[in-house]
Short mmCIF file of C-alpha atoms in Angstrom, two decimals:
data_model
loop_
_atom_site.label_atom_id
_atom_site.label_comp_id
_atom_site.label_asym_id
_atom_site.label_seq_id
_atom_site.Cartn_x
_atom_site.Cartn_y
_atom_site.Cartn_z
CA UNK A 1 82.38 122.35 100.02
CA UNK A 2 83.42 120.97 103.31
CA UNK A 3 86.07 122.69 104.77
CA UNK A 4 88.78 121.03 107.33
CA UNK A 5 90.56 123.99 109.15
CA UNK A 6 93.88 123.29 110.76
CA UNK A 7 94.44 126.23 113.49
CA UNK A 8 97.83 124.99 114.02
CA UNK A 9 99.18 125.79 110.61
CA UNK A 10 96.52 128.04 109.93
CA UNK A 11 95.32 126.00 106.76
CA UNK A 12 92.13 125.07 105.27
CA UNK A 13 91.37 122.33 103.15
CA UNK A 14 88.13 122.08 101.08
CA UNK A 15 86.73 118.93 99.71
CA UNK A 16 83.71 118.14 97.31
CA UNK A 17 82.08 114.90 96.22
CA UNK A 18 81.01 115.76 92.91
CA UNK A 19 77.57 113.97 91.24
CA UNK A 20 79.70 111.60 89.41
CA UNK A 21 81.45 110.36 92.56
CA UNK A 22 85.13 112.09 92.38
CA UNK A 23 86.24 113.44 94.90
CA UNK A 24 87.79 117.21 94.40
CA UNK A 25 90.21 118.55 97.08
CA UNK A 26 91.00 122.41 97.05
CA UNK A 27 94.08 123.13 99.23
CA UNK A 28 94.41 127.22 98.88
CA UNK A 29 97.84 128.12 99.64
CA UNK A 30 99.39 132.18 99.14
CA UNK A 31 102.14 131.00 96.76
CA UNK A 32 103.16 131.45 93.11
CA UNK A 33 103.16 127.90 92.34
CA UNK A 34 100.48 125.75 91.52
CA UNK A 35 99.99 122.06 91.29
CA UNK A 36 97.03 119.55 90.18
CA UNK A 37 97.24 115.73 90.38
CA UNK A 38 94.32 113.41 89.12
CA UNK A 39 94.88 109.98 90.54
CA UNK A 40 93.20 106.75 90.47
CA UNK A 41 93.03 104.18 93.27
CA UNK A 42 94.80 101.66 90.55
CA UNK A 43 98.60 100.14 91.20
CA UNK A 44 100.72 97.62 90.60
CA UNK A 45 99.26 95.24 93.35
CA UNK A 46 96.01 95.61 91.89
CA UNK A 47 96.20 92.73 89.20
CA UNK A 48 92.92 90.79 89.88
CA UNK A 49 89.63 91.80 90.13
CA UNK A 50 85.75 91.09 88.97
CA UNK A 51 85.19 94.13 86.12
CA UNK A 52 82.02 95.67 86.49
CA UNK A 53 78.94 93.32 85.59
CA UNK A 54 81.29 90.43 84.92
CA UNK A 55 80.85 86.90 86.66
CA UNK A 56 84.36 85.95 85.53
CA UNK A 57 87.97 86.65 87.32
CA UNK A 58 90.23 89.12 85.38
CA UNK A 59 93.88 88.70 85.82
CA UNK A 60 96.33 91.10 84.10
CA UNK A 61 100.06 91.01 83.54
CA UNK A 62 102.34 92.43 85.85
CA UNK A 63 103.43 96.38 84.83
CA UNK A 64 99.92 97.21 83.58
CA UNK A 65 99.30 99.91 85.88
CA UNK A 66 102.68 101.24 84.95
CA UNK A 67 102.03 100.57 81.10
CA UNK A 68 98.63 102.36 80.84
CA UNK A 69 100.15 105.30 82.52
CA UNK A 70 102.96 105.87 80.01
CA UNK A 71 100.01 105.38 77.02
CA UNK A 72 97.53 107.72 78.26
CA UNK A 73 99.11 110.83 77.21
CA UNK A 74 99.25 109.63 73.48
CA UNK A 75 95.94 111.31 71.73
CA UNK A 76 93.68 110.71 68.82
CA UNK A 77 94.90 113.88 67.03
CA UNK A 78 98.75 112.20 67.00
CA UNK A 79 99.76 114.31 69.43
CA UNK A 80 101.50 113.57 73.00
CA UNK A 81 99.66 115.57 75.92
CA UNK A 82 103.04 115.16 77.70
CA UNK A 83 104.34 117.58 74.97
CA UNK A 84 101.45 119.77 74.52
CA UNK A 85 101.85 120.74 78.31
CA UNK A 86 105.35 121.23 78.10
CA UNK A 87 105.48 123.29 75.32
CA UNK A 88 103.34 125.90 76.97
CA UNK A 89 105.69 126.04 79.94
CA UNK A 90 104.17 123.62 82.74
CA UNK A 91 105.92 120.82 84.20
CA UNK A 92 103.85 117.87 83.48
CA UNK A 93 104.51 114.36 84.98
CA UNK A 94 103.15 111.17 86.02
CA UNK A 95 104.00 108.36 88.65
CA UNK A 96 102.67 104.55 89.33
CA UNK A 97 102.99 103.38 93.03
CA UNK A 98 101.85 100.32 94.62
CA UNK A 99 98.17 101.57 95.00
CA UNK A 100 97.78 104.33 93.01
CA UNK A 101 98.42 106.13 89.35
CA UNK A 102 98.73 109.99 89.27
CA UNK A 103 98.90 112.54 86.70
CA UNK A 104 100.05 115.98 87.72
CA UNK A 105 101.43 119.14 86.17
CA UNK A 106 102.96 121.96 88.40
CA UNK A 107 103.81 126.14 87.31
CA UNK A 108 103.75 129.55 88.18
CA UNK A 109 101.85 130.61 84.58
CA UNK A 110 99.70 129.54 82.26
CA UNK A 111 97.68 127.17 84.74
CA UNK A 112 94.22 127.58 82.83
CA UNK A 113 96.10 127.31 79.49
CA UNK A 114 97.34 123.42 80.58
CA UNK A 115 93.99 122.87 82.34
CA UNK A 116 91.98 122.09 79.21
CA UNK A 117 94.59 119.52 77.94
CA UNK A 118 95.20 117.72 81.10
CA UNK A 119 91.41 117.26 81.56
CA UNK A 120 91.13 116.03 78.24
CA UNK A 121 93.76 113.18 78.13
CA UNK A 122 92.93 111.66 81.62
CA UNK A 123 89.18 111.29 80.62
CA UNK A 124 89.99 110.11 76.97
CA UNK A 125 92.06 106.98 76.77
CA UNK A 126 93.35 106.28 72.96
CA UNK A 127 94.89 102.85 72.64
CA UNK A 128 95.66 101.07 69.64
CA UNK A 129 97.83 98.12 68.67
CA UNK A 130 100.16 100.46 66.81
CA UNK A 131 100.82 102.62 69.72
CA UNK A 132 100.94 100.15 72.61
CA UNK A 133 103.42 98.20 70.68
CA UNK A 134 105.62 101.32 70.03
CA UNK A 135 105.71 101.86 73.85
CA UNK A 136 106.53 98.46 75.02
CA UNK A 137 110.39 99.10 74.11
CA UNK A 138 110.49 101.99 76.13
CA UNK A 139 109.42 100.32 78.99
CA UNK A 140 111.74 97.23 78.30
CA UNK A 141 114.37 99.71 78.51
CA UNK A 142 112.97 101.24 81.70
CA UNK A 143 112.78 97.82 83.43
CA UNK A 144 116.08 97.16 82.51
CA UNK A 145 117.38 100.53 83.83
CA UNK A 146 115.64 99.63 87.30
CA UNK A 147 117.16 96.35 87.18
CA UNK A 148 120.89 98.38 87.24
CA UNK A 149 119.29 100.44 90.36
CA UNK A 150 120.52 99.18 93.74
CA UNK A 151 118.80 101.02 95.70
CA UNK A 152 115.50 99.63 93.83
CA UNK A 153 116.91 96.22 93.88
CA UNK A 154 117.71 95.83 97.44
CA UNK A 155 113.95 97.13 98.42
CA UNK A 156 112.70 94.43 96.02
CA UNK A 157 114.66 91.62 97.16
CA UNK A 158 113.39 92.84 100.71
CA UNK A 159 110.16 92.52 99.81
CA UNK A 160 110.31 89.07 98.15
CA UNK A 161 112.27 87.74 101.25
CA UNK A 162 109.23 89.00 103.52
CA UNK A 163 106.43 88.76 101.46
CA UNK A 164 105.28 85.11 100.21
CA UNK A 165 102.28 86.05 98.53
CA UNK A 166 101.06 89.78 98.97
CA UNK A 167 101.35 91.51 95.76
CA UNK A 168 103.65 94.26 97.27
CA UNK A 169 106.35 91.98 95.89
CA UNK A 170 105.32 92.84 92.09
CA UNK A 171 107.97 95.19 90.17
CA UNK A 172 105.95 98.33 89.19
CA UNK A 173 106.99 98.22 85.92
CA UNK A 174 106.97 94.46 85.56
CA UNK A 175 108.96 92.44 83.77
CA UNK A 176 109.92 92.11 80.23
CA UNK A 177 107.87 88.95 79.70
CA UNK A 178 104.83 90.48 81.96
CA UNK A 179 104.67 93.57 79.67
CA UNK A 180 104.52 91.13 76.39
CA UNK A 181 101.07 90.24 77.29
CA UNK A 182 99.62 93.62 77.21
CA UNK A 183 97.57 94.74 74.14
CA UNK A 184 95.01 97.62 73.87
CA UNK A 185 91.95 95.29 75.35
CA UNK A 186 93.91 95.15 78.39
CA UNK A 187 94.46 98.79 78.98
CA UNK A 188 90.94 99.63 77.80
CA UNK A 189 89.44 96.85 80.42
CA UNK A 190 91.96 98.40 83.08
CA UNK A 191 90.72 102.18 82.35
CA UNK A 192 87.11 101.19 82.12
CA UNK A 193 87.47 98.94 85.44
CA UNK A 194 89.60 101.77 87.65
CA UNK A 195 89.76 105.40 86.24
CA UNK A 196 85.99 105.72 87.03
CA UNK A 197 85.08 108.71 88.85
CA UNK A 198 84.14 107.16 92.22
CA UNK A 199 87.68 105.36 92.26
CA UNK A 200 89.32 108.64 91.93
CA UNK A 201 90.68 112.13 93.53
CA UNK A 202 91.53 115.13 91.70
CA UNK A 203 93.78 117.83 94.27
CA UNK A 204 94.51 121.06 93.56
CA UNK A 205 97.05 123.41 95.70
CA UNK A 206 98.09 126.85 94.94
CA UNK A 207 96.36 130.41 95.29
CA UNK A 208 93.13 129.45 94.01
CA UNK A 209 89.61 130.39 95.09
CA UNK A 210 87.86 127.27 95.74
CA UNK A 211 84.37 127.41 94.65
CA UNK A 212 85.76 129.37 91.68
CA UNK A 213 88.45 126.32 90.49
CA UNK A 214 85.89 124.09 91.68
CA UNK A 215 83.52 125.41 89.03
CA UNK A 216 86.06 125.63 86.63
CA UNK A 217 87.15 121.73 87.10
CA UNK A 218 83.47 120.80 87.14
CA UNK A 219 82.66 122.35 83.73
CA UNK A 220 85.18 120.03 82.15
CA UNK A 221 84.31 116.78 84.07
CA UNK A 222 83.05 114.35 80.97
CA UNK A 223 83.35 110.87 83.57
CA UNK A 224 80.20 109.24 84.14
CA UNK A 225 79.19 107.40 87.44
CA UNK A 226 79.22 103.49 87.00
CA UNK A 227 76.52 101.80 88.69
CA UNK A 228 78.61 98.13 89.14
CA UNK A 229 81.78 98.04 91.35
CA UNK A 230 84.72 96.51 90.73
CA UNK A 231 85.65 94.06 92.96
CA UNK A 232 89.45 93.63 93.37
CA UNK A 233 90.91 90.34 94.80
CA UNK A 234 94.26 89.90 97.12
CA UNK A 235 96.10 86.83 98.11
CA UNK A 236 96.07 85.93 101.82
CA UNK A 237 99.48 86.36 103.44
CA UNK A 238 101.12 84.24 105.99
CA UNK A 239 102.15 86.11 109.39
CA UNK A 240 105.90 84.97 108.75
CA UNK A 241 108.63 86.18 106.76
CA UNK A 242 110.08 83.92 103.55
CA UNK A 243 113.63 83.93 104.69
CA UNK A 244 115.88 86.07 106.71
CA UNK A 245 118.39 86.91 104.47
CA UNK A 246 118.82 87.51 100.64
CA UNK A 247 121.72 88.82 99.00
CA UNK A 248 123.24 90.10 95.31
CA UNK A 249 125.86 91.35 93.75
CA UNK A 250 125.72 94.53 91.77
CA UNK A 251 128.50 97.14 90.32
CA UNK A 252 128.13 99.20 93.41
CA UNK A 253 131.03 101.05 95.51
CA UNK A 254 130.15 100.76 98.76
CA UNK A 255 127.43 97.57 99.85
CA UNK A 256 123.77 98.81 100.60
CA UNK A 257 121.90 97.08 103.40
CA UNK A 258 118.28 97.41 103.98
CA UNK A 259 116.88 95.77 107.45
CA UNK A 260 112.92 95.35 107.39
CA UNK A 261 110.46 93.88 110.11
CA UNK A 262 107.41 92.92 108.49
CA UNK A 263 104.28 94.21 110.78
CA UNK A 264 101.29 92.32 110.38
CA UNK A 265 98.95 94.46 112.38
CA UNK A 266 97.24 96.29 109.80
CA UNK A 267 94.36 97.80 111.94
CA UNK A 268 95.81 99.98 114.15
CA UNK A 269 96.22 103.73 113.72
CA UNK A 270 98.55 103.84 111.05
CA UNK A 271 99.10 107.66 111.57
CA UNK A 272 99.99 107.30 115.08
CA UNK A 273 102.56 104.46 113.99
CA UNK A 274 103.80 106.41 111.41
CA UNK A 275 104.66 108.92 113.37
CA UNK A 276 106.24 106.81 115.90
CA UNK A 277 108.79 104.68 113.74
CA UNK A 278 110.05 108.14 112.82
CA UNK A 279 110.25 109.07 116.33
CA UNK A 280 112.26 105.82 117.01
CA UNK A 281 114.68 106.19 114.27
CA UNK A 282 115.90 109.80 115.12
CA UNK A 283 116.49 108.73 118.81
CA UNK A 284 117.95 105.15 117.86
CA UNK A 285 120.56 106.18 115.08
CA UNK A 286 119.45 109.50 113.87
CA UNK A 287 122.15 112.35 113.11
CA UNK A 288 122.57 113.40 116.26
CA UNK A 289 122.23 109.82 118.38
CA UNK A 290 125.25 107.89 120.06
CA UNK A 291 124.66 105.11 118.08
CA UNK A 292 125.53 107.05 114.53
CA UNK A 293 128.22 109.12 116.40
CA UNK A 294 129.92 105.74 117.48
CA UNK A 295 129.38 103.83 114.18
CA UNK A 296 130.89 107.15 112.37
CA UNK A 297 133.78 107.40 114.28
CA UNK A 298 134.74 104.16 113.83
CA UNK A 299 134.20 104.53 109.86
CA UNK A 300 131.37 102.07 109.61
CA UNK A 301 128.78 104.47 108.49
CA UNK A 302 129.57 107.91 106.36
CA UNK A 303 125.54 108.92 106.93
CA UNK A 304 122.81 108.51 109.03
CA UNK A 305 120.36 105.25 108.48
CA UNK A 306 117.32 106.17 107.03
CA UNK A 307 114.01 104.81 108.52
CA UNK A 308 110.48 104.48 106.71
CA UNK A 309 107.44 102.86 107.53
CA UNK A 310 105.14 101.76 104.34
CA UNK A 311 102.04 100.64 104.61
CA UNK A 312 98.49 100.31 103.13
CA UNK A 313 95.62 98.46 103.41
CA UNK A 314 97.21 94.84 102.70
CA UNK A 315 100.54 95.45 104.25
CA UNK A 316 102.90 97.31 106.43
CA UNK A 317 106.95 96.99 107.47
CA UNK A 318 109.32 99.07 108.78
CA UNK A 319 112.48 99.59 106.73
CA UNK A 320 116.01 100.65 107.82
CA UNK A 321 118.85 101.49 104.96
CA UNK A 322 122.51 102.44 105.31
CA UNK A 323 125.67 102.21 103.47
CA UNK A 324 128.68 100.35 104.86
CA UNK A 325 131.91 98.36 104.23
CA UNK A 326 131.47 96.41 107.61
CA UNK A 327 127.78 95.08 107.33
CA UNK A 328 127.62 92.43 110.08
CA UNK A 329 129.47 94.76 112.78
CA UNK A 330 126.50 97.72 111.53
CA UNK A 331 123.63 94.96 112.03
CA UNK A 332 124.71 93.94 115.03
CA UNK A 333 125.03 97.15 116.51
CA UNK A 334 121.54 98.57 115.27
CA UNK A 335 120.06 95.49 116.24
CA UNK A 336 121.63 95.46 120.20
CA UNK A 337 120.58 99.08 119.99
CA UNK A 338 116.96 98.34 119.37
CA UNK A 339 116.41 94.96 121.88
CA UNK A 340 118.65 97.17 124.61
CA UNK A 341 116.21 99.89 124.01
CA UNK A 342 112.99 98.01 124.19
CA UNK A 343 114.33 96.34 127.37
CA UNK A 344 115.21 99.87 129.21
CA UNK A 345 113.01 102.11 127.35
CA UNK A 346 113.58 105.69 125.67
CA UNK A 347 114.76 108.83 127.75
CA UNK A 348 112.03 111.33 128.36
CA UNK A 349 114.58 114.27 127.17
CA UNK A 350 115.29 112.03 124.15
CA UNK A 351 111.37 111.76 123.13
CA UNK A 352 110.58 115.42 123.76
CA UNK A 353 113.38 116.62 121.60
CA UNK A 354 112.75 114.51 118.49
CA UNK A 355 109.18 114.81 118.83
CA UNK A 356 109.43 118.53 118.45
CA UNK A 357 111.97 117.96 115.83
CA UNK A 358 109.41 115.60 113.35
CA UNK A 359 106.76 118.23 114.73
CA UNK A 360 109.17 121.02 112.86
CA UNK A 361 109.37 118.63 109.56
CA UNK A 362 105.39 118.33 109.06
CA UNK A 363 105.01 122.09 109.30
CA UNK A 364 107.79 122.78 106.71
CA UNK A 365 106.45 119.82 104.62
CA UNK A 366 103.16 122.45 104.24
CA UNK A 367 105.48 125.07 102.81
CA UNK A 368 105.73 122.96 99.61
CA UNK A 369 102.34 122.68 96.94
CA UNK A 370 104.07 119.34 95.85
CA UNK A 371 104.53 117.61 98.87
CA UNK A 372 100.91 118.79 100.02
CA UNK A 373 99.44 117.42 96.92
CA UNK A 374 100.86 114.31 96.85
CA UNK A 375 100.41 113.65 100.50
CA UNK A 376 96.65 114.38 100.23
CA UNK A 377 96.59 111.69 97.46
CA UNK A 378 98.63 109.02 98.78
CA UNK A 379 96.67 109.43 102.75
CA UNK A 380 93.74 109.53 100.75
CA UNK A 381 93.91 106.16 99.30
CA UNK A 382 95.10 104.94 102.66
CA UNK A 383 92.08 106.06 104.37
CA UNK A 384 93.51 108.64 106.39
CA UNK A 385 93.85 112.52 106.61
CA UNK A 386 97.26 114.11 106.01
CA UNK A 387 95.93 117.21 108.35
CA UNK A 388 95.42 114.57 111.12
CA UNK A 389 99.17 113.93 111.01
CA UNK A 390 99.06 117.44 113.48
CA UNK A 391 96.92 116.08 116.02
CA UNK A 392 98.28 112.47 116.19
CA UNK A 393 101.71 113.83 117.21
CA UNK A 394 100.65 115.82 120.06
CA UNK A 395 98.90 112.65 121.34
CA UNK A 396 101.89 110.64 121.11
CA UNK A 397 103.42 110.09 124.53
CA UNK A 398 106.66 107.90 125.65
CA UNK A 399 104.72 104.80 126.45
CA UNK A 400 103.46 104.44 123.40
CA UNK A 401 106.65 104.90 121.13
CA UNK A 402 108.05 102.14 123.47
CA UNK A 403 105.05 99.99 122.68
CA UNK A 404 105.26 100.30 119.02
CA UNK A 405 109.04 99.55 119.50
CA UNK A 406 108.39 95.99 121.14
CA UNK A 407 105.46 95.74 118.97
CA UNK A 408 106.91 96.27 115.51
CA UNK A 409 110.78 95.14 116.02
CA UNK A 410 110.75 91.79 116.35
CA UNK A 411 113.41 89.47 116.02
CA UNK A 412 111.79 86.90 114.10
CA UNK A 413 109.96 88.81 111.51
CA UNK A 414 113.44 90.56 110.27
CA UNK A 415 114.40 90.77 106.70
CA UNK A 416 117.78 91.67 105.77
CA UNK A 417 118.58 92.78 101.97
CA UNK A 418 122.03 93.29 101.05
CA UNK A 419 123.52 94.37 97.75
CA UNK A 420 127.44 93.96 97.78
#
């Protein structure tokens, strides 16, 4: 196994590529809690592809990745693997994102007892007309629940205002209309095209001997390698935004606002930019910033805005979210602060203070097995190594922060999504 050591946090990551192409990562951690996640690089954005050995393009309904996630637990023996795992005392779950689908469980005991069931259901799908139809109503209810969730709607509205053709504006769960087109044949085609070992990663975090747990996992692998690849097709996206403002009314106590900036530079160092934007957000309007202090004292904000840099191989954007009754005033205040600091730059003392704060937060994340595992998975599918964040933050200086500020926070690439 290949060993990657980070001496700053005194941790090691063991990585092995199995004969069938599956990537296995083991992160030993002296803790009672154990965590395993098996993920495939297939999410809501992957709706067009050439299946292995096929010449015709396959287009699948929106929401099919999420639908398959629901159905994979159901087994031919009539049992639901989620129920089986829960019954032996492990916390099992699954989730679907824009670019990957993951199956997992965590526990303090019975890890080995759960492993057989876990390895079995991920590798042995069982779809029938009856069980696929049975799930449709459940997912319809989930879709309607998300339609009533302001935080989700303000995000999706922002994506649709920002991107014209990029698949990021597809709702992960799909719509009631699109999931009506999903059947067992489409689910099997998706599984056979994307649930292939060379498109998957299995991460284990906890008090394990890397070689021992590796051999145990390999003894339970039945997936075979596939010679022909699955070719994904993505839409070309314009550099401009679709529209600068989008608004929706919902049953909400205080308006919710999302300011987002479209970042068309997909080739820059994503780790450094992610860290830079985190630092920028803290300096501009974090809890200790003068901007937040002013807006809080004026009663225009009750909590500090959050900032997030979301990116993949086909899109990237910055999101600033907050709640306020004074929408125009707060947007103007934040926008003016961004433009002012772009001109005047940031103070070295502010930069150093926030940089140390962010470094401490990264270290803290490595105390939690679930944070470690999910970060390793999501970063792997973005072609980055989670441990590289430690080196990257040491390389960042004030001039790089100011450069990112000018390049990313561009006014004509800004979208404002409001839920009133």
